[in-house]
Short mmCIF file of C-alpha atoms in Angstrom, two decimals:
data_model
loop_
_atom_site.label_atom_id
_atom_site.label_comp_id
_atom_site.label_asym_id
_atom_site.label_seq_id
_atom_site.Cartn_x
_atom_site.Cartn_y
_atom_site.Cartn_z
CA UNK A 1 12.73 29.32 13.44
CA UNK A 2 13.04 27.82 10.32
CA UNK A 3 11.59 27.79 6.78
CA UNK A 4 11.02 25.42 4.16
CA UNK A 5 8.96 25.10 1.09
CA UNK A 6 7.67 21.78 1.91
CA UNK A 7 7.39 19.75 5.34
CA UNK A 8 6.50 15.95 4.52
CA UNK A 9 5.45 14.14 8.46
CA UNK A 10 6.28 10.66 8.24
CA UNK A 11 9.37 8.75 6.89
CA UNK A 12 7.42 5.35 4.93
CA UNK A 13 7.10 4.49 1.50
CA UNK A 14 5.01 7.39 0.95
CA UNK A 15 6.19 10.06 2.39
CA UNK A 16 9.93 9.44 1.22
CA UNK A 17 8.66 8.63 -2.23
CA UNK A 18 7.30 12.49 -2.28
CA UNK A 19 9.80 13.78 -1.41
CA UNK A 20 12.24 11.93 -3.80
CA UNK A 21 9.36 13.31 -6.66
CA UNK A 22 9.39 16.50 -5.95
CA UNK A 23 13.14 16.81 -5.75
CA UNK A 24 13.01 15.35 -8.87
CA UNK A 25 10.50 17.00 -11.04
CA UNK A 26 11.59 19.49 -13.38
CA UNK A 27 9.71 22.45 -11.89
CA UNK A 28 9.83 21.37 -8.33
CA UNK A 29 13.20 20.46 -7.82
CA UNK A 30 14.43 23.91 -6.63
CA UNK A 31 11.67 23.25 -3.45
CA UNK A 32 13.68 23.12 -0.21
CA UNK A 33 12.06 20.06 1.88
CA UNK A 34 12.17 18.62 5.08
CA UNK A 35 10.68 15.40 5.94
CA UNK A 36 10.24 14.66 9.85
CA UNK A 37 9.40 10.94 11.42
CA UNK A 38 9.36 10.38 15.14
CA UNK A 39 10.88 6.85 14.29
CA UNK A 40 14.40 5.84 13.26
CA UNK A 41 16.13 6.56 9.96
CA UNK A 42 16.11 3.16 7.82
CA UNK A 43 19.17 1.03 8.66
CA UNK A 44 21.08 -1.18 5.42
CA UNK A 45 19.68 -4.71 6.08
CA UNK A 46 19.24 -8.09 3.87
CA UNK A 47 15.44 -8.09 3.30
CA UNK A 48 13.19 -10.11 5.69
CA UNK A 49 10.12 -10.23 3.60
CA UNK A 50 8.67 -10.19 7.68
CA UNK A 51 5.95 -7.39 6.24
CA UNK A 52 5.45 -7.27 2.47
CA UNK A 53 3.78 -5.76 -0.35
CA UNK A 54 2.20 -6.95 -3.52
CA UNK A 55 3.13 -3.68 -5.87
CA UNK A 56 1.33 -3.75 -9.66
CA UNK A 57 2.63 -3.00 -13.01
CA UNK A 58 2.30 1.31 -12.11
CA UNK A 59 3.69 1.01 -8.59
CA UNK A 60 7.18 -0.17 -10.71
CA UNK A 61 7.13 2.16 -13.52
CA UNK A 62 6.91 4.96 -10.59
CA UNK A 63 10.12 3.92 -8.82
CA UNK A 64 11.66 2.83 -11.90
CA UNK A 65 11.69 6.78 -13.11
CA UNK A 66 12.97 7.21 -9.70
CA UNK A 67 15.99 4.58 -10.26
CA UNK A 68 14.69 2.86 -6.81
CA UNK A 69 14.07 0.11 -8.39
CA UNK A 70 16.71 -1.87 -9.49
CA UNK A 71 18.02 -1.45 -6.18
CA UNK A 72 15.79 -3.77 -4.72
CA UNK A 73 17.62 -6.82 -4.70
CA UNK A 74 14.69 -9.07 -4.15
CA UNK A 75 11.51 -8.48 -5.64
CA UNK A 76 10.04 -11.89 -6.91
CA UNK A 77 7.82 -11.18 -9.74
CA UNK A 78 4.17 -13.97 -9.69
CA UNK A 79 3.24 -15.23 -12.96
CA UNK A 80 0.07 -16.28 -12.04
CA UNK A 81 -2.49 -16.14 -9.24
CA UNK A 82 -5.32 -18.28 -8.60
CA UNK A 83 -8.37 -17.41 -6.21
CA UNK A 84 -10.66 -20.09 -5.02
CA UNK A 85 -13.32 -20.37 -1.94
CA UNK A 86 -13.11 -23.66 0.62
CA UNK A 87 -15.66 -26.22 0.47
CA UNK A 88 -16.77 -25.26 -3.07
CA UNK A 89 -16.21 -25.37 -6.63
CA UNK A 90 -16.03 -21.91 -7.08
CA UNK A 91 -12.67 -20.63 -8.79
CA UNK A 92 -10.65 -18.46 -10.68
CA UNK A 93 -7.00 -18.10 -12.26
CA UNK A 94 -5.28 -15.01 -14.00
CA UNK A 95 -1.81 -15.76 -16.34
CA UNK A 96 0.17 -12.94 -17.32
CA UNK A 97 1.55 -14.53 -20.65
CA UNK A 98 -2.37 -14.67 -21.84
CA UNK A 99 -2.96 -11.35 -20.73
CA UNK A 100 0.34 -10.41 -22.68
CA UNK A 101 2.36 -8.76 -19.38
CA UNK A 102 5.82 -10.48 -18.00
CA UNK A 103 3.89 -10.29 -15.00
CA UNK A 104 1.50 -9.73 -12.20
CA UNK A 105 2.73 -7.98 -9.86
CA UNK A 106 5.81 -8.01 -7.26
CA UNK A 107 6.11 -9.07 -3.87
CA UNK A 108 8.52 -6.28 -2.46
CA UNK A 109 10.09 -6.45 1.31
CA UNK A 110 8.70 -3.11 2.83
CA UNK A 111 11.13 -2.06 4.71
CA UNK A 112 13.79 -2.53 2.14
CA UNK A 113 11.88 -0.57 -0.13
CA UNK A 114 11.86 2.15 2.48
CA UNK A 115 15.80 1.89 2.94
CA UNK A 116 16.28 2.00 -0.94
CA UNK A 117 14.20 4.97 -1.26
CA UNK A 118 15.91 6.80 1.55
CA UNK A 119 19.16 5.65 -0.03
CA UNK A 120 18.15 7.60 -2.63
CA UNK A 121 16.67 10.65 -0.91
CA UNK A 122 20.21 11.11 0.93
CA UNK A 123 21.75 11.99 -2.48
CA UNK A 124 19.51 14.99 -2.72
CA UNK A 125 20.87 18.53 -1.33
CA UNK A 126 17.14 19.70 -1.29
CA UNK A 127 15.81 16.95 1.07
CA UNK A 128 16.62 16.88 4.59
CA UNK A 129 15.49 14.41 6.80
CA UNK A 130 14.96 14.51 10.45
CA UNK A 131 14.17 11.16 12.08
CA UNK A 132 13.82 10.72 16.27
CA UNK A 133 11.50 14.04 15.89
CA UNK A 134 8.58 14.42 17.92
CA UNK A 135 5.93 17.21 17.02
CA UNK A 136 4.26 18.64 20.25
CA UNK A 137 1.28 21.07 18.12
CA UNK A 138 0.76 21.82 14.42
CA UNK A 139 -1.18 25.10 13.30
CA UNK A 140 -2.10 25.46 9.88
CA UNK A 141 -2.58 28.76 8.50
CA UNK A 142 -4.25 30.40 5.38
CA UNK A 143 -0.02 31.29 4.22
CA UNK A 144 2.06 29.13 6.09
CA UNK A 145 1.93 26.12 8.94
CA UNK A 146 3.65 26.06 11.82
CA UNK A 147 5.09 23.08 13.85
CA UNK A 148 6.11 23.11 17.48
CA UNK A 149 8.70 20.38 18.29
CA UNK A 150 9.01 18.54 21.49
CA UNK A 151 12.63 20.27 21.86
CA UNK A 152 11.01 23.56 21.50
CA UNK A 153 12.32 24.39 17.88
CA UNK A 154 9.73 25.93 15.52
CA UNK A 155 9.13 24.92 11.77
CA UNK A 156 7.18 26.77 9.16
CA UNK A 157 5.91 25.27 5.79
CA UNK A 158 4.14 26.38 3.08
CA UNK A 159 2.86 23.31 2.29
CA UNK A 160 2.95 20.63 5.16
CA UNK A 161 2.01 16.76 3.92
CA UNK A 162 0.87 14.10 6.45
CA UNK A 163 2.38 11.07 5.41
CA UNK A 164 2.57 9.84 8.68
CA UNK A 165 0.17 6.79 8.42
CA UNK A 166 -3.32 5.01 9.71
CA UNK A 167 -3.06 6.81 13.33
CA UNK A 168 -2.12 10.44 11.58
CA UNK A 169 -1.07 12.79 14.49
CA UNK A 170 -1.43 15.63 10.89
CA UNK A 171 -4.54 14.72 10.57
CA UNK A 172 -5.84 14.72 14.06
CA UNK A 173 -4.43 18.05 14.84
CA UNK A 174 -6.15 19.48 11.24
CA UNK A 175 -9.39 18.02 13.04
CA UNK A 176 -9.87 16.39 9.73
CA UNK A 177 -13.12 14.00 10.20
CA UNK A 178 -13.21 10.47 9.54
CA UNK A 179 -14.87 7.51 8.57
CA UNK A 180 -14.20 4.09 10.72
CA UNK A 181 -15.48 0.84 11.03
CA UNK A 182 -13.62 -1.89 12.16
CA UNK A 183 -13.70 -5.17 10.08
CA UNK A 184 -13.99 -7.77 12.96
CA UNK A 185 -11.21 -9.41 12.04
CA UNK A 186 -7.35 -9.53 12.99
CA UNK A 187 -4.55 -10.19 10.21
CA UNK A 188 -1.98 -13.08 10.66
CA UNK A 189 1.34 -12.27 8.99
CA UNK A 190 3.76 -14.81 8.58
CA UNK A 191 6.48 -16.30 6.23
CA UNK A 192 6.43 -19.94 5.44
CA UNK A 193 7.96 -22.86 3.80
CA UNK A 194 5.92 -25.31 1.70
CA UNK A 195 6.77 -28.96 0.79
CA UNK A 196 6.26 -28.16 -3.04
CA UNK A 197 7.06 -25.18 -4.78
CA UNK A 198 5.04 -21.95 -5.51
CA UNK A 199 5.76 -21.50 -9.18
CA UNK A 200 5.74 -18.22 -8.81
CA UNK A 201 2.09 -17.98 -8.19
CA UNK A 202 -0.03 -15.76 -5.63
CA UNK A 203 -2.86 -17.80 -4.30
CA UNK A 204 -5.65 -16.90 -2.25
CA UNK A 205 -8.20 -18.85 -0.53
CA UNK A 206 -11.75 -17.28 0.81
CA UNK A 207 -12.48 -19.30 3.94
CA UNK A 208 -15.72 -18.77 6.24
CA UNK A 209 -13.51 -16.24 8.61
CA UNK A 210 -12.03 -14.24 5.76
CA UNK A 211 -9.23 -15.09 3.24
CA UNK A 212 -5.99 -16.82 3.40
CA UNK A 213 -3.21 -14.96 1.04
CA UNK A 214 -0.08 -16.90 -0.04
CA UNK A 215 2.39 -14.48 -1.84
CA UNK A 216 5.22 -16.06 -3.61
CA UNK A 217 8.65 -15.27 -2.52
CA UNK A 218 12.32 -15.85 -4.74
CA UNK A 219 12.73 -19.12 -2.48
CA UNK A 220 10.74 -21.15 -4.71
CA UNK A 221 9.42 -22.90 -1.21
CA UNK A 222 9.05 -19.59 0.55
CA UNK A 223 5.90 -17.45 0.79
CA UNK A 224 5.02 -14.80 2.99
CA UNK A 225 1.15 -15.01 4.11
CA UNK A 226 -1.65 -12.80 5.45
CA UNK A 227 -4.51 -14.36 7.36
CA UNK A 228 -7.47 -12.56 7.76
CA UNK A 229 -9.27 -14.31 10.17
CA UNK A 230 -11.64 -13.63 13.69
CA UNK A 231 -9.40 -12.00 16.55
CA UNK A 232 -10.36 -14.77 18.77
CA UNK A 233 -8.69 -17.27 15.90
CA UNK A 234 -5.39 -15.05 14.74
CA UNK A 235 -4.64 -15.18 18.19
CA UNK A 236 -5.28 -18.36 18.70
CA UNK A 237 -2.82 -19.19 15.58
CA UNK A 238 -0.15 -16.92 17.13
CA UNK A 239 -0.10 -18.46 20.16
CA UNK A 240 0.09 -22.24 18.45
CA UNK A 241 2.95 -24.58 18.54
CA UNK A 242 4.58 -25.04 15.26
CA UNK A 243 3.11 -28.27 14.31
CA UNK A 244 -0.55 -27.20 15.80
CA UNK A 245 0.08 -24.22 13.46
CA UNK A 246 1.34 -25.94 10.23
CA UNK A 247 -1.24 -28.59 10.28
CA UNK A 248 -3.77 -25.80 10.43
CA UNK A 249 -2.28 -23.81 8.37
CA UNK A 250 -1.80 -26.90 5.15
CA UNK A 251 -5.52 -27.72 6.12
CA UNK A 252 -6.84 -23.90 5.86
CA UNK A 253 -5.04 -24.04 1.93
CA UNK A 254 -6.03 -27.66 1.21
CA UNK A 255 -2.38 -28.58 1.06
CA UNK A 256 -2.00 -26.60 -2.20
CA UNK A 257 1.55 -26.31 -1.93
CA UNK A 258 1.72 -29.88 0.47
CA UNK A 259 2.90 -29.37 4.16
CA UNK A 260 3.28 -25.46 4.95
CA UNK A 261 5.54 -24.96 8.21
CA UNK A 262 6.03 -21.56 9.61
CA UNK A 263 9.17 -19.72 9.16
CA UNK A 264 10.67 -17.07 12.54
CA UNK A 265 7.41 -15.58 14.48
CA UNK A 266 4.24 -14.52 13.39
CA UNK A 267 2.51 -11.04 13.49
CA UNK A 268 -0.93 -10.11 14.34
CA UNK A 269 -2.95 -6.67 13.44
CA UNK A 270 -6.59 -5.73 13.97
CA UNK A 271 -8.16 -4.56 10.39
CA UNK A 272 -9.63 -1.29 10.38
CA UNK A 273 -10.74 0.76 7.68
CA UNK A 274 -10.10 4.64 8.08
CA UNK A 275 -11.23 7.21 5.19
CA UNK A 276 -10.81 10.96 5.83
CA UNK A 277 -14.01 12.57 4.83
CA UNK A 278 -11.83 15.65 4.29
CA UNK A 279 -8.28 15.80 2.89
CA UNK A 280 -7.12 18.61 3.18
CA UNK A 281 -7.18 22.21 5.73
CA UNK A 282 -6.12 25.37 4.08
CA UNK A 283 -2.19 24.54 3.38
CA UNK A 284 -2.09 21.00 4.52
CA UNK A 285 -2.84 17.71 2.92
CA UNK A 286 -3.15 13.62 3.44
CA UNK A 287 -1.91 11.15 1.70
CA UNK A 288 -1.60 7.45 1.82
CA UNK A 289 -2.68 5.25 4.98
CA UNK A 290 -2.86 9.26 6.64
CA UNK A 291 -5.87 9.47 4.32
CA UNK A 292 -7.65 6.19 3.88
CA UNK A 293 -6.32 2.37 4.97
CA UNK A 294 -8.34 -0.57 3.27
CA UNK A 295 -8.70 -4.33 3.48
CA UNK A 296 -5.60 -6.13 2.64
CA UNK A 297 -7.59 -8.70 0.88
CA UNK A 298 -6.79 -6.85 -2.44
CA UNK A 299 -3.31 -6.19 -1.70
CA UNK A 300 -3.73 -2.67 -3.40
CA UNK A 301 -2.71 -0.36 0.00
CA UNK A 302 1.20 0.39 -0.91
CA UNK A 303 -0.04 0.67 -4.46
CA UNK A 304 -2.72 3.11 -3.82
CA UNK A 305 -0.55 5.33 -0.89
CA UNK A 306 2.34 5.65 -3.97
CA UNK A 307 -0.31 6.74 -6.71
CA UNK A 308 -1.57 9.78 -4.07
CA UNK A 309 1.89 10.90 -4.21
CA UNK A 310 2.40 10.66 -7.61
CA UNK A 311 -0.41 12.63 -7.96
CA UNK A 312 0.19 15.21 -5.32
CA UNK A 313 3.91 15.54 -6.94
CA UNK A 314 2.60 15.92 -10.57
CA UNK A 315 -0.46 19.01 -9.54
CA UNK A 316 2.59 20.44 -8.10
CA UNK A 317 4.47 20.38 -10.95
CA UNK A 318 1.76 21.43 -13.16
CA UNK A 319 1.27 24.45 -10.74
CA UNK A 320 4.70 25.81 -10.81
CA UNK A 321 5.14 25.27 -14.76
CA UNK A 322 2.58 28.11 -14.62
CA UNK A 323 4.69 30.01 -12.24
CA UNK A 324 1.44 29.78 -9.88
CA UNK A 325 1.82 29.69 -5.88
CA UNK A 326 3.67 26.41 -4.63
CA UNK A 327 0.27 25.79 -2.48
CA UNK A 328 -3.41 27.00 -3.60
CA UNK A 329 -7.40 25.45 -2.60
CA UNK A 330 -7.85 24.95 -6.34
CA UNK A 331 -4.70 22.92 -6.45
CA UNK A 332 -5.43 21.00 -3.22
CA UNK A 333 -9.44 20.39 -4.15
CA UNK A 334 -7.98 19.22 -7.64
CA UNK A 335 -5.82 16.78 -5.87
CA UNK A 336 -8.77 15.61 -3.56
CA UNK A 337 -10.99 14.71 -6.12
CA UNK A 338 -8.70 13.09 -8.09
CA UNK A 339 -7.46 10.58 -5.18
CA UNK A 340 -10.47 10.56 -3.73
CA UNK A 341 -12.62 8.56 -6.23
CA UNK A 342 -9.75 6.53 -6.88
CA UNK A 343 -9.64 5.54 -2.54
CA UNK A 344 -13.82 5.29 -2.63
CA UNK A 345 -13.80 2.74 -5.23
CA UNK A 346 -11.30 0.67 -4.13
CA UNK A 347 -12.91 0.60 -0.25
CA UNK A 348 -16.54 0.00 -1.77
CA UNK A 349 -14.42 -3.09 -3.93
CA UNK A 350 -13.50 -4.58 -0.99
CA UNK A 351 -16.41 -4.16 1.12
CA UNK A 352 -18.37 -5.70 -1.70
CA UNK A 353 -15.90 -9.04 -1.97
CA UNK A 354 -15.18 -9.16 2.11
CA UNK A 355 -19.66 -9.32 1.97
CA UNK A 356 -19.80 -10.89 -0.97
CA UNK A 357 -17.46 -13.92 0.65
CA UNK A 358 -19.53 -13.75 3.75
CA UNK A 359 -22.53 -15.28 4.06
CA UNK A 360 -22.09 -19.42 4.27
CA UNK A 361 -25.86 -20.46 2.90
CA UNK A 362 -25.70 -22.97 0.52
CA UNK A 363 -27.43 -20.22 -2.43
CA UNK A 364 -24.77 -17.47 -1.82
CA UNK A 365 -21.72 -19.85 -2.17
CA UNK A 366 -23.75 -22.13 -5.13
CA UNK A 367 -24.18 -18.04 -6.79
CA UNK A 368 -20.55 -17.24 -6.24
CA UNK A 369 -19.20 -20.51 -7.09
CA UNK A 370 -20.93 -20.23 -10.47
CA UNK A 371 -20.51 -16.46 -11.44
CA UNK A 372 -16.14 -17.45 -10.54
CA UNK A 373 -16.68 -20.34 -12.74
CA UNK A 374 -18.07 -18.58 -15.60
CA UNK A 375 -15.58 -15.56 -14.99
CA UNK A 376 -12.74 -17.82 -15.29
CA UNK A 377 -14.48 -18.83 -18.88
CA UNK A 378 -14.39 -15.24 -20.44
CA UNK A 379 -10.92 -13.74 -21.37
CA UNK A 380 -12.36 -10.32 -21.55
CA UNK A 381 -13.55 -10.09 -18.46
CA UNK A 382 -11.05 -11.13 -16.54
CA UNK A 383 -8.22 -8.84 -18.73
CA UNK A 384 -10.61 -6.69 -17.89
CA UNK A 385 -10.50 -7.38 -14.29
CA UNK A 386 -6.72 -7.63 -13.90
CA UNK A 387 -6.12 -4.23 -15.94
CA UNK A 388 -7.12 -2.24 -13.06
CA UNK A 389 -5.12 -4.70 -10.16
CA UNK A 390 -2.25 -4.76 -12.84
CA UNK A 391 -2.22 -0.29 -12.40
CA UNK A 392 -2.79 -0.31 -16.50
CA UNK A 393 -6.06 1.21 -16.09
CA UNK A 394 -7.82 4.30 -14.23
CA UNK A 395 -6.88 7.87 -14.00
CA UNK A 396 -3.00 7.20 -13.51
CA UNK A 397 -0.26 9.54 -12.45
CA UNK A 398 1.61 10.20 -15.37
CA UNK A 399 4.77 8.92 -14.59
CA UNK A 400 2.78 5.59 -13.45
CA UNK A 401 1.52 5.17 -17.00
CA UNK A 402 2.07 2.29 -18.61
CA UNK A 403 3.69 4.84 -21.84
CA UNK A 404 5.42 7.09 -19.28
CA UNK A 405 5.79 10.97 -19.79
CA UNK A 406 8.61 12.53 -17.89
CA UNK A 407 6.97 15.44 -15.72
#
């Protein structure tokens, strides 16, 4: 039997980026961790840019402080991003040199941001990671939790952290309830190469099936795209030849970038959205995808799974400058609330534009087509707008701040 401070389920982004914070943090970095995944450790690759991310302004100050970042060896910044709706005049750009920021946001490979971070985690004597581990029963008590492995070998936490994504075995055996409804619609994911380049500029297109995402890669011709479209259609697409797919492809994006062609094999995912009604059961928590999954529409899901850490990491902190209990309700509540808002009003965001885009009458497209238009006129609002994608604005982590304080 053995006993550590902290036991962090699930090797991603997340879960490896909470454990690199709390090994970190001044009053937390005496914790002994162990972070469990029933998946393979993260092998040294060149990046694929297969499955991507679109991380804002906060998500990079957060794994700058944890000198992850300028390991990344490709992570094309976009300058600009424009947003328009098919068959209308409705449309909208965003600049970062008028909104005075080098840029937008970054288009980061996701699994070489999860081999960076465990790069980093191996240098660590307080981590240690376990991957190839299956967990046959978790019991959380009102001290301690106790995991039963597969092999027979018995772990005990006081804290224990389900990182472990959309389909959270944690969660499931906390019998934490949950809110689900499924979108209707499948997500394409692809890389391609366009006949003209992307000038570093994010582009997405609302078509009558959902949106069309273009996300600019460091080929200047290369972008990686996410098609949100019927299930009936994505797997129509997936199934295409090349030149039945690139033809619908340039038409779906009115040849905005001229002839798109697709680059290795596409990937197709159903769109769900999950939200834990409850996040947390005496001394275990959610976070990330474990807790809530959203639209991709946004692009905001990596960004909002590494703010719930942040946040978990810094209550921790706070706790134990206090000399408090590593684990307590208050603490746990605190964290709840605080993530919590941030999740809701990022799901109701979406579920307003996925609606909002919906309806094909001629007077919901003429309304949206002239509220973009007039949006695009008023520099306010739309700083305004991009402050919150940019992770400027909102109750921030403090080490995600755009003045960062070292915890």
């Amino acid at each position: 039997m053995q006993t550590s401070d902290v036991v962090i389920v699930g090797g991603g982004s997340a879960g490896l980026t909470l454990a690199l914070l709390l090994a970190t943090g001044e009053h937390s970095k005496h914790l002994s961790i162990q972070l469990l995944d029933q998946g393979p450790a993260p092998l040294p690759q060149p990046a694929t840019f297969q499955r991507v991310s679109a991380l804002n302004l906060a998500s990079k100050r957060l794994l700058e402080q944890l000198a992850v970042w300028p390991q990344l060896t490709a992570n094309p910044a976009y300058q600009r991003m424009e947003v328009w709706e098919a068959d209308s005049f409705a449309r909208i750009s965003f600049d970062a040199a008028s909104l005075g920021h080098p840029a937008l946001g970054f288009i980061v490979d996701n699994e070489q941001l999860r081999q960076q971070l465990y790069a980093r985690v191996q240098q660590l004597p307080q981590i240690s990671c376990r991957f190839g581990v299956t967990i046959k029963e978790i019991s959380a008590g009102d001290e301690q939790n106790l995991l039963q492995l597969a092999d027979g070998q018995i772990l005990l936490a006081k804290l224990l952290v389900g990182a472990d994504g959309a389909n959270s075995f944690v969660r499931q055996q906390l019998q934490l309830p949950i809110a689900f409804w499924d979108y209707e619609q499948h997500a394409l994911v692809a890389t391609i190469r366009t006949a003209e380049p992307h000038q570093q500029t994010a582009r997405q297109v609302f078509l009558p099936a959902g949106p069309l995402a273009l996300l600019p890669l460091a080929d200047p011709h290369l972008c990686s795209i996410v098609w949100s479209t019927s299930p009936q259609h994505a797997a129509s697409l997936h199934a295409a030849s090349s030149a039945s797919f690139s033809q619908q492809l340039t038409s779906a994006c009115n040849a905005v970038l001229g002839m798109a062609e697709l680059v290795g094999e596409s990937s197709v995912y159903p769109l769900t959205m999950r939200y834990a009604k409850q996040w947390f059961r005496q001394q275990a928590v959610l976070v990330a995808d474990a807790a809530h999954t959203i639209h991709p529409l946004a692009g905001q899901g990596m960004n909002l799974g590494l703010m719930d850490v942040a946040a978990l990491a810094e209550l921790i902190n706070q706790q134990l400058a206090r000399n408090l209990p590593l684990v307590e309700q208050r603490l746990l509540r605190q964290y709840e609330r605080w993530r919590k808002s941030e999740a809701q009003q990022m799901i109701a965001a979406m579920e307003l534009f996925k609606r909002g885009f919906g309806s094909q009458l001629k007077l919901p497209k003429l309304v949206r087509a002239v509220g973009m238009k007039l949006t695009d006129q008023l520099p306010l609002l739309k700083e305004k707008i991009m402050a919150a994608a940019l992770g400027n604005s909102g109750d921030l982590p403090q080490l995600a701040r755009p003045e960062v304080i070292k915890l």
